PDB file of C-alpha atoms in Angstrom:
ATOM      1  CA  GLY A   1    -205.341  64.755  13.142  1.00 51.00           C
ATOM      2  CA  GLN A   2    -204.640  61.473  14.777  1.00 58.00           C
ATOM      3  CA  GLN A   3    -204.027  58.482  12.486  1.00 79.00           C
ATOM      4  CA  LEU A   4    -203.453  54.810  12.978  1.00 90.00           C
ATOM      5  CA  ASN A   5    -201.739  52.882  10.272  1.00 94.00           C
ATOM      6  CA  GLN A   6    -202.817  49.311  10.381  1.00 96.00           C
ATOM      7  CA  SER A   7    -201.156  46.571   8.357  1.00 96.00           C
ATOM      8  CA  PRO A   8    -201.556  44.443   6.502  1.00 97.00           C
ATOM      9  CA  GLN A   9    -204.826  45.447   4.642  1.00 95.00           C
ATOM     10  CA  SER A  10    -205.720  41.921   4.007  1.00 96.00           C
ATOM     11  CA  MET A  11    -204.527  38.365   4.473  1.00 96.00           C
ATOM     12  CA  PHE A  12    -205.556  35.016   2.902  1.00 96.00           C
ATOM     13  CA  ILE A  13    -204.111  32.322   5.083  1.00 95.00           C
ATOM     14  CA  GLN A  14    -204.526  28.491   5.426  1.00 97.00           C
ATOM     15  CA  GLU A  15    -206.387  27.115   8.310  1.00 97.00           C
ATOM     16  CA  GLY A  16    -204.095  26.294  11.215  1.00 97.00           C
ATOM     17  CA  GLU A  17    -201.579  29.152  10.417  1.00 97.00           C
ATOM     18  CA  ASP A  18    -200.779  31.848  12.935  1.00 97.00           C
ATOM     19  CA  VAL A  19    -201.738  35.447  12.115  1.00 97.00           C
ATOM     20  CA  SER A  20    -200.031  38.700  12.861  1.00 97.00           C
ATOM     21  CA  MET A  21    -201.245  42.256  12.596  1.00 97.00           C
ATOM     22  CA  ASN A  22    -200.113  45.598  13.962  1.00 96.00           C
ATOM     23  CA  CYS A  23    -200.890  49.199  14.250  1.00 97.00           C
ATOM     24  CA  THR A  24    -198.610  52.277  14.576  1.00 96.00           C
ATOM     25  CA  SER A  25    -199.308  55.771  15.284  1.00 94.00           C
ATOM     26  CA  SER A  26    -197.443  59.059  15.652  1.00 91.00           C
ATOM     27  CA  SER A  27    -199.750  59.825  18.546  1.00 89.00           C
ATOM     28  CA  ILE A  28    -199.543  58.409  22.070  1.00 91.00           C
ATOM     29  CA  PHE A  29    -202.481  56.466  23.329  1.00 91.00           C
ATOM     30  CA  ASN A  30    -203.764  55.621  26.651  1.00 89.00           C
ATOM     31  CA  THR A  31    -205.441  52.450  25.701  1.00 93.00           C
ATOM     32  CA  TRP A  32    -205.149  50.161  22.816  1.00 94.00           C
ATOM     33  CA  LEU A  33    -208.179  48.050  21.743  1.00 95.00           C
ATOM     34  CA  TRP A  34    -208.588  45.291  19.204  1.00 97.00           C
ATOM     35  CA  TYR A  35    -212.024  44.736  17.682  1.00 97.00           C
ATOM     36  CA  LYS A  36    -213.371  42.180  15.192  1.00 97.00           C
ATOM     37  CA  GLN A  37    -216.204  42.885  12.805  1.00 97.00           C
ATOM     38  CA  ASP A  38    -218.313  40.087  11.198  1.00 95.00           C
ATOM     39  CA  PRO A  39    -220.057  40.784   7.926  1.00 90.00           C
ATOM     40  CA  GLY A  40    -223.344  42.745   8.580  1.00 90.00           C
ATOM     41  CA  GLU A  41    -222.482  43.268  12.212  1.00 94.00           C
ATOM     42  CA  GLY A  42    -220.824  45.903  14.380  1.00 95.00           C
ATOM     43  CA  PRO A  43    -217.458  45.628  15.816  1.00 96.00           C
ATOM     44  CA  VAL A  44    -217.090  43.559  18.814  1.00 95.00           C
ATOM     45  CA  LEU A  45    -214.129  44.061  21.345  1.00 94.00           C
ATOM     46  CA  LEU A  46    -211.514  41.226  21.441  1.00 96.00           C
ATOM     47  CA  ILE A  47    -208.977  42.626  23.826  1.00 96.00           C
ATOM     48  CA  ALA A  48    -208.211  45.891  25.642  1.00 94.00           C
ATOM     49  CA  LEU A  49    -204.607  46.946  26.684  1.00 95.00           C
ATOM     50  CA  TYR A  50    -204.251  49.567  29.313  1.00 92.00           C
ATOM     51  CA  LYS A  51    -200.472  49.845  30.132  1.00 94.00           C
ATOM     52  CA  ALA A  52    -197.350  50.368  27.848  1.00 94.00           C
ATOM     53  CA  GLY A  53    -195.658  46.950  27.628  1.00 95.00           C
ATOM     54  CA  GLU A  54    -198.651  44.963  28.596  1.00 94.00           C
ATOM     55  CA  LEU A  55    -199.140  41.615  26.918  1.00 96.00           C
ATOM     56  CA  THR A  56    -202.599  40.172  27.221  1.00 96.00           C
ATOM     57  CA  SER A  57    -204.115  36.860  25.922  1.00 95.00           C
ATOM     58  CA  ASN A  58    -207.626  35.871  25.258  1.00 93.00           C
ATOM     59  CA  GLY A  59    -207.840  32.216  24.175  1.00 96.00           C
ATOM     60  CA  ARG A  60    -205.898  31.936  20.778  1.00 97.00           C
ATOM     61  CA  LEU A  61    -205.540  35.824  20.737  1.00 97.00           C
ATOM     62  CA  THR A  62    -202.429  37.716  22.026  1.00 97.00           C
ATOM     63  CA  ALA A  63    -202.028  41.425  21.948  1.00 97.00           C
ATOM     64  CA  GLN A  64    -199.365  43.752  23.133  1.00 97.00           C
ATOM     65  CA  PHE A  65    -199.334  47.511  24.092  1.00 96.00           C
ATOM     66  CA  GLY A  66    -196.133  48.908  22.705  1.00 95.00           C
ATOM     67  CA  ILE A  67    -193.564  50.544  25.156  1.00 95.00           C
ATOM     68  CA  THR A  68    -193.652  53.777  23.445  1.00 93.00           C
ATOM     69  CA  ARG A  69    -197.574  53.829  23.593  1.00 93.00           C
ATOM     70  CA  LYS A  70    -197.698  54.435  19.849  1.00 94.00           C
ATOM     71  CA  ASP A  71    -198.121  50.753  18.503  1.00 95.00           C
ATOM     72  CA  SER A  72    -199.681  47.520  19.243  1.00 97.00           C
ATOM     73  CA  PHE A  73    -199.854  44.132  17.705  1.00 97.00           C
ATOM     74  CA  LEU A  74    -202.389  41.194  17.617  1.00 98.00           C
ATOM     75  CA  ASN A  75    -201.608  37.543  17.087  1.00 98.00           C
ATOM     76  CA  ILE A  76    -204.056  34.863  16.340  1.00 98.00           C
ATOM     77  CA  SER A  77    -202.635  31.357  16.669  1.00 97.00           C
ATOM     78  CA  ALA A  78    -203.969  28.268  14.865  1.00 97.00           C
ATOM     79  CA  SER A  79    -206.515  30.048  12.836  1.00 97.00           C
ATOM     80  CA  ILE A  80    -209.937  28.504  12.290  1.00 96.00           C
ATOM     81  CA  PRO A  81    -212.630  29.471   9.556  1.00 95.00           C
ATOM     82  CA  SER A  82    -214.500  31.431  12.004  1.00 95.00           C
ATOM     83  CA  ASP A  83    -211.785  33.872  12.592  1.00 97.00           C
ATOM     84  CA  VAL A  84    -212.674  35.424   9.127  1.00 97.00           C
ATOM     85  CA  GLY A  85    -213.669  38.984   9.394  1.00 97.00           C
ATOM     86  CA  ILE A  86    -212.246  42.589   9.641  1.00 97.00           C
ATOM     87  CA  TYR A  87    -209.921  43.293  12.524  1.00 97.00           C
ATOM     88  CA  PHE A  88    -209.598  46.866  13.640  1.00 96.00           C
ATOM     89  CA  CYS A  89    -207.168  48.521  16.136  1.00 96.00           C
ATOM     90  CA  ALA A  90    -208.325  51.431  18.130  1.00 95.00           C
ATOM     91  CA  GLY A  91    -206.567  53.815  20.303  1.00 93.00           C
ATOM     92  CA  GLN A  92    -208.264  55.603  23.021  1.00 89.00           C
ATOM     93  CA  LEU A  93    -207.210  59.230  23.134  1.00 84.00           C
ATOM     94  CA  ARG A  94    -207.813  62.010  25.592  1.00 82.00           C
ATOM     95  CA  TYR A  95    -208.770  65.215  24.105  1.00 83.00           C
ATOM     96  CA  GLU A  96    -210.621  68.450  24.923  1.00 83.00           C
ATOM     97  CA  TYR A  97    -213.950  66.876  25.013  1.00 81.00           C
ATOM     98  CA  GLY A  98    -212.870  63.957  27.270  1.00 81.00           C
ATOM     99  CA  ASN A  99    -211.976  60.616  25.569  1.00 80.00           C
ATOM    100  CA  LYS A 100    -212.569  59.102  22.194  1.00 86.00           C
ATOM    101  CA  LEU A 101    -211.519  56.078  20.048  1.00 91.00           C
ATOM    102  CA  VAL A 102    -209.567  56.458  16.753  1.00 92.00           C
ATOM    103  CA  PHE A 103    -209.749  53.476  14.561  1.00 94.00           C
ATOM    104  CA  GLY A 104    -207.375  51.875  12.141  1.00 94.00           C
ATOM    105  CA  ALA A 105    -208.572  51.153   8.559  1.00 94.00           C
ATOM    106  CA  GLY A 106    -208.741  47.374   9.332  1.00 95.00           C
ATOM    107  CA  THR A 107    -207.317  44.190   8.305  1.00 96.00           C
ATOM    108  CA  ILE A 108    -209.348  41.679   6.298  1.00 96.00           C
ATOM    109  CA  LEU A 109    -208.668  38.163   7.301  1.00 97.00           C
ATOM    110  CA  ARG A 110    -209.768  35.245   4.986  1.00 97.00           C
ATOM    111  CA  VAL A 111    -209.078  31.632   6.008  1.00 95.00           C
ATOM    112  CA  LYS A 112    -208.739  28.717   3.641  1.00 93.00           C
ATOM    113  CA  SER A 113    -209.899  25.405   5.088  1.00 87.00           C
TER     114      SER A 113
ATOM    115  CA  ASP B   1    -229.931  40.979  27.614  1.00 65.00           C
ATOM    116  CA  ALA B   2    -230.460  42.984  24.386  1.00 84.00           C
ATOM    117  CA  GLY B   3    -227.582  44.662  22.896  1.00 95.00           C
ATOM    118  CA  VAL B   4    -227.625  48.130  21.067  1.00 97.00           C
ATOM    119  CA  ILE B   5    -230.674  48.229  18.851  1.00 97.00           C
ATOM    120  CA  GLN B   6    -230.485  50.148  15.571  1.00 98.00           C
ATOM    121  CA  SER B   7    -233.210  50.607  12.989  1.00 98.00           C
ATOM    122  CA  PRO B   8    -233.724  50.367  10.150  1.00 98.00           C
ATOM    123  CA  ARG B   9    -230.921  47.801   9.177  1.00 97.00           C
ATOM    124  CA  HIS B  10    -231.078  48.929   5.623  1.00 97.00           C
ATOM    125  CA  GLU B  11    -232.282  52.192   4.195  1.00 98.00           C
ATOM    126  CA  VAL B  12    -232.526  53.032   0.437  1.00 98.00           C
ATOM    127  CA  THR B  13    -233.550  56.542  -0.342  1.00 97.00           C
ATOM    128  CA  GLU B  14    -233.332  59.238  -3.100  1.00 97.00           C
ATOM    129  CA  MET B  15    -231.129  62.249  -2.996  1.00 97.00           C
ATOM    130  CA  GLY B  16    -232.797  65.179  -1.311  1.00 97.00           C
ATOM    131  CA  GLN B  17    -235.056  62.955   1.098  1.00 98.00           C
ATOM    132  CA  GLU B  18    -234.866  63.227   4.858  1.00 98.00           C
ATOM    133  CA  VAL B  19    -233.391  60.083   6.645  1.00 98.00           C
ATOM    134  CA  THR B  20    -233.686  59.202  10.234  1.00 98.00           C
ATOM    135  CA  LEU B  21    -231.593  56.496  11.908  1.00 98.00           C
ATOM    136  CA  ARG B  22    -232.679  55.240  15.315  1.00 98.00           C
ATOM    137  CA  CYS B  23    -230.762  53.817  18.167  1.00 98.00           C
ATOM    138  CA  LYS B  24    -231.559  52.152  21.496  1.00 98.00           C
ATOM    139  CA  PRO B  25    -228.466  51.895  23.762  1.00 98.00           C
ATOM    140  CA  ILE B  26    -228.101  49.194  26.284  1.00 97.00           C
ATOM    141  CA  SER B  27    -230.113  49.995  29.489  1.00 96.00           C
ATOM    142  CA  GLY B  28    -228.049  51.721  32.178  1.00 95.00           C
ATOM    143  CA  HIS B  29    -225.421  52.936  29.855  1.00 96.00           C
ATOM    144  CA  ASP B  30    -224.751  56.703  30.015  1.00 95.00           C
ATOM    145  CA  TYR B  31    -222.680  57.251  26.965  1.00 95.00           C
ATOM    146  CA  LEU B  32    -224.095  56.870  23.346  1.00 97.00           C
ATOM    147  CA  PHE B  33    -221.826  57.263  20.346  1.00 97.00           C
ATOM    148  CA  TRP B  34    -222.818  57.656  16.649  1.00 98.00           C
ATOM    149  CA  TYR B  35    -220.153  56.400  14.025  1.00 97.00           C
ATOM    150  CA  ARG B  36    -219.991  56.242  10.274  1.00 97.00           C
ATOM    151  CA  GLN B  37    -218.104  53.540   8.409  1.00 96.00           C
ATOM    152  CA  THR B  38    -216.996  53.999   4.688  1.00 93.00           C
ATOM    153  CA  MET B  39    -214.209  52.350   2.532  1.00 88.00           C
ATOM    154  CA  MET B  40    -212.543  55.547   2.120  1.00 87.00           C
ATOM    155  CA  ARG B  41    -212.385  56.902   5.722  1.00 88.00           C
ATOM    156  CA  GLY B  42    -213.024  53.745   7.949  1.00 90.00           C
ATOM    157  CA  LEU B  43    -214.776  54.284  11.330  1.00 94.00           C
ATOM    158  CA  GLU B  44    -215.353  57.773  12.144  1.00 93.00           C
ATOM    159  CA  LEU B  45    -216.880  59.298  15.288  1.00 94.00           C
ATOM    160  CA  LEU B  46    -219.638  61.790  14.415  1.00 96.00           C
ATOM    161  CA  ILE B  47    -221.092  62.745  17.915  1.00 96.00           C
ATOM    162  CA  TYR B  48    -221.370  61.345  21.449  1.00 96.00           C
ATOM    163  CA  PHE B  49    -223.728  62.045  24.346  1.00 97.00           C
ATOM    164  CA  ASN B  50    -223.427  61.740  28.069  1.00 95.00           C
ATOM    165  CA  ASN B  51    -226.528  61.386  30.052  1.00 96.00           C
ATOM    166  CA  ASN B  52    -228.498  62.530  26.964  1.00 96.00           C
ATOM    167  CA  VAL B  53    -226.385  65.749  26.477  1.00 96.00           C
ATOM    168  CA  PRO B  54    -224.413  66.122  23.339  1.00 96.00           C
ATOM    169  CA  ILE B  55    -220.650  66.518  24.295  1.00 94.00           C
ATOM    170  CA  ASP B  56    -218.719  66.598  20.989  1.00 94.00           C
ATOM    171  CA  ASP B  57    -220.357  66.884  17.572  1.00 94.00           C
ATOM    172  CA  SER B  58    -217.272  68.080  15.789  1.00 91.00           C
ATOM    173  CA  GLY B  59    -217.261  64.940  13.662  1.00 92.00           C
ATOM    174  CA  MET B  60    -220.693  65.712  12.187  1.00 95.00           C
ATOM    175  CA  PRO B  61    -219.900  66.438   8.430  1.00 89.00           C
ATOM    176  CA  GLU B  62    -222.336  69.260   7.848  1.00 88.00           C
ATOM    177  CA  ASP B  63    -225.279  71.040   9.096  1.00 92.00           C
ATOM    178  CA  ARG B  64    -227.277  68.549   7.048  1.00 96.00           C
ATOM    179  CA  PHE B  65    -226.720  66.147   9.933  1.00 97.00           C
ATOM    180  CA  SER B  66    -228.238  66.417  13.268  1.00 98.00           C
ATOM    181  CA  ALA B  67    -228.453  64.041  16.295  1.00 98.00           C
ATOM    182  CA  LYS B  68    -230.785  63.994  19.357  1.00 98.00           C
ATOM    183  CA  MET B  69    -231.145  62.056  22.555  1.00 98.00           C
ATOM    184  CA  PRO B  70    -234.537  63.003  24.000  1.00 97.00           C
ATOM    185  CA  ASN B  71    -234.195  60.393  26.774  1.00 96.00           C
ATOM    186  CA  ALA B  72    -231.871  57.666  28.074  1.00 96.00           C
ATOM    187  CA  SER B  73    -233.151  54.870  25.937  1.00 96.00           C
ATOM    188  CA  PHE B  74    -233.456  56.591  22.470  1.00 97.00           C
ATOM    189  CA  SER B  75    -231.232  58.701  19.914  1.00 98.00           C
ATOM    190  CA  THR B  76    -231.840  59.624  16.492  1.00 98.00           C
ATOM    191  CA  LEU B  77    -229.379  60.591  13.743  1.00 98.00           C
ATOM    192  CA  LYS B  78    -231.084  62.661  10.967  1.00 98.00           C
ATOM    193  CA  ILE B  79    -229.717  63.756   7.493  1.00 98.00           C
ATOM    194  CA  GLN B  80    -231.741  66.374   5.673  1.00 97.00           C
ATOM    195  CA  PRO B  81    -231.380  66.581   2.795  1.00 97.00           C
ATOM    196  CA  SER B  82    -229.493  63.336   2.056  1.00 97.00           C
ATOM    197  CA  GLU B  83    -226.891  63.180  -0.592  1.00 97.00           C
ATOM    198  CA  PRO B  84    -225.185  60.175  -2.412  1.00 97.00           C
ATOM    199  CA  ARG B  85    -222.110  60.729  -0.525  1.00 96.00           C
ATOM    200  CA  ASP B  86    -223.792  60.069   2.608  1.00 97.00           C
ATOM    201  CA  SER B  87    -224.095  56.397   1.801  1.00 97.00           C
ATOM    202  CA  ALA B  88    -222.284  54.429   4.543  1.00 97.00           C
ATOM    203  CA  VAL B  89    -222.871  52.104   7.490  1.00 97.00           C
ATOM    204  CA  TYR B  90    -223.954  54.114  10.466  1.00 98.00           C
ATOM    205  CA  PHE B  91    -223.104  52.541  13.801  1.00 98.00           C
ATOM    206  CA  CYS B  92    -224.483  53.513  17.325  1.00 98.00           C
ATOM    207  CA  ALA B  93    -222.458  52.284  20.336  1.00 97.00           C
ATOM    208  CA  SER B  94    -223.132  52.791  23.982  1.00 96.00           C
ATOM    209  CA  SER B  95    -220.841  52.415  27.068  1.00 94.00           C
ATOM    210  CA  ALA B  96    -221.220  52.531  30.883  1.00 94.00           C
ATOM    211  CA  GLY B  97    -218.697  55.211  31.635  1.00 89.00           C
ATOM    212  CA  GLN B  98    -216.329  57.029  29.278  1.00 83.00           C
ATOM    213  CA  PHE B  99    -213.493  54.734  29.585  1.00 83.00           C
ATOM    214  CA  ASN B 100    -215.218  51.403  29.428  1.00 86.00           C
ATOM    215  CA  GLU B 101    -216.092  49.011  26.569  1.00 89.00           C
ATOM    216  CA  GLN B 102    -218.232  50.478  23.780  1.00 92.00           C
ATOM    217  CA  PHE B 103    -220.783  47.959  22.580  1.00 94.00           C
ATOM    218  CA  PHE B 104    -221.811  48.482  18.927  1.00 96.00           C
ATOM    219  CA  GLY B 105    -225.185  48.042  17.417  1.00 97.00           C
ATOM    220  CA  PRO B 106    -225.343  45.989  14.157  1.00 96.00           C
ATOM    221  CA  GLY B 107    -225.497  49.223  12.054  1.00 97.00           C
ATOM    222  CA  THR B 108    -227.711  50.798   9.407  1.00 98.00           C
ATOM    223  CA  ARG B 109    -226.575  50.495   5.838  1.00 98.00           C
ATOM    224  CA  LEU B 110    -227.777  53.715   4.092  1.00 98.00           C
ATOM    225  CA  THR B 111    -227.707  53.964   0.440  1.00 98.00           C
ATOM    226  CA  VAL B 112    -228.635  57.421  -1.228  1.00 98.00           C
ATOM    227  CA  LEU B 113    -229.372  57.165  -4.838  1.00 97.00           C
TER     228      LEU B 113
END
């Protein structure tokens, strides 16, 4: 089945540092999405990417949809304590029943202030 | 506006008991998704509905799992009988249209002893 390889598994960084995480897959996706999950909550969409090569920013977040449509990265600049959480990439895939999301395993981000 | 509402937030039950998880999607959303999150397998799609009709239930692990959506504002996920390996966080999500953002509920943390 489809699988997303997300790395790194976890990061422990100093407040103010930049963060980078990425996802790769052997499958081609139509859309790449990045979610953040806070403890005890459901994932919340951060950024959506719809075209190969697209580079999108949302405040301190920047994400890119790889040109091959098989990878994406997320950068967070100047991290702050509230950036702590689990970040998931997700690929949107057309399949026989329509459309579904396939999620990466997540990157756990801890910020030291 | 209220987001996706799930109840209960936590459920602890004994093996063999029936468990019912409930979800109220965002009003006006026509797609409803049930996901399961575990450390081992991450976030997995169990089933999704469009206009109250189940479209793809291929992610439902076994016949012990069943889901219904009797109307546009309510869905249930039932496990009968429950087993310890069903312990996980179960999320409900809804979207307006298949390709639009999925909004997740806060999840139900299920522990089966």
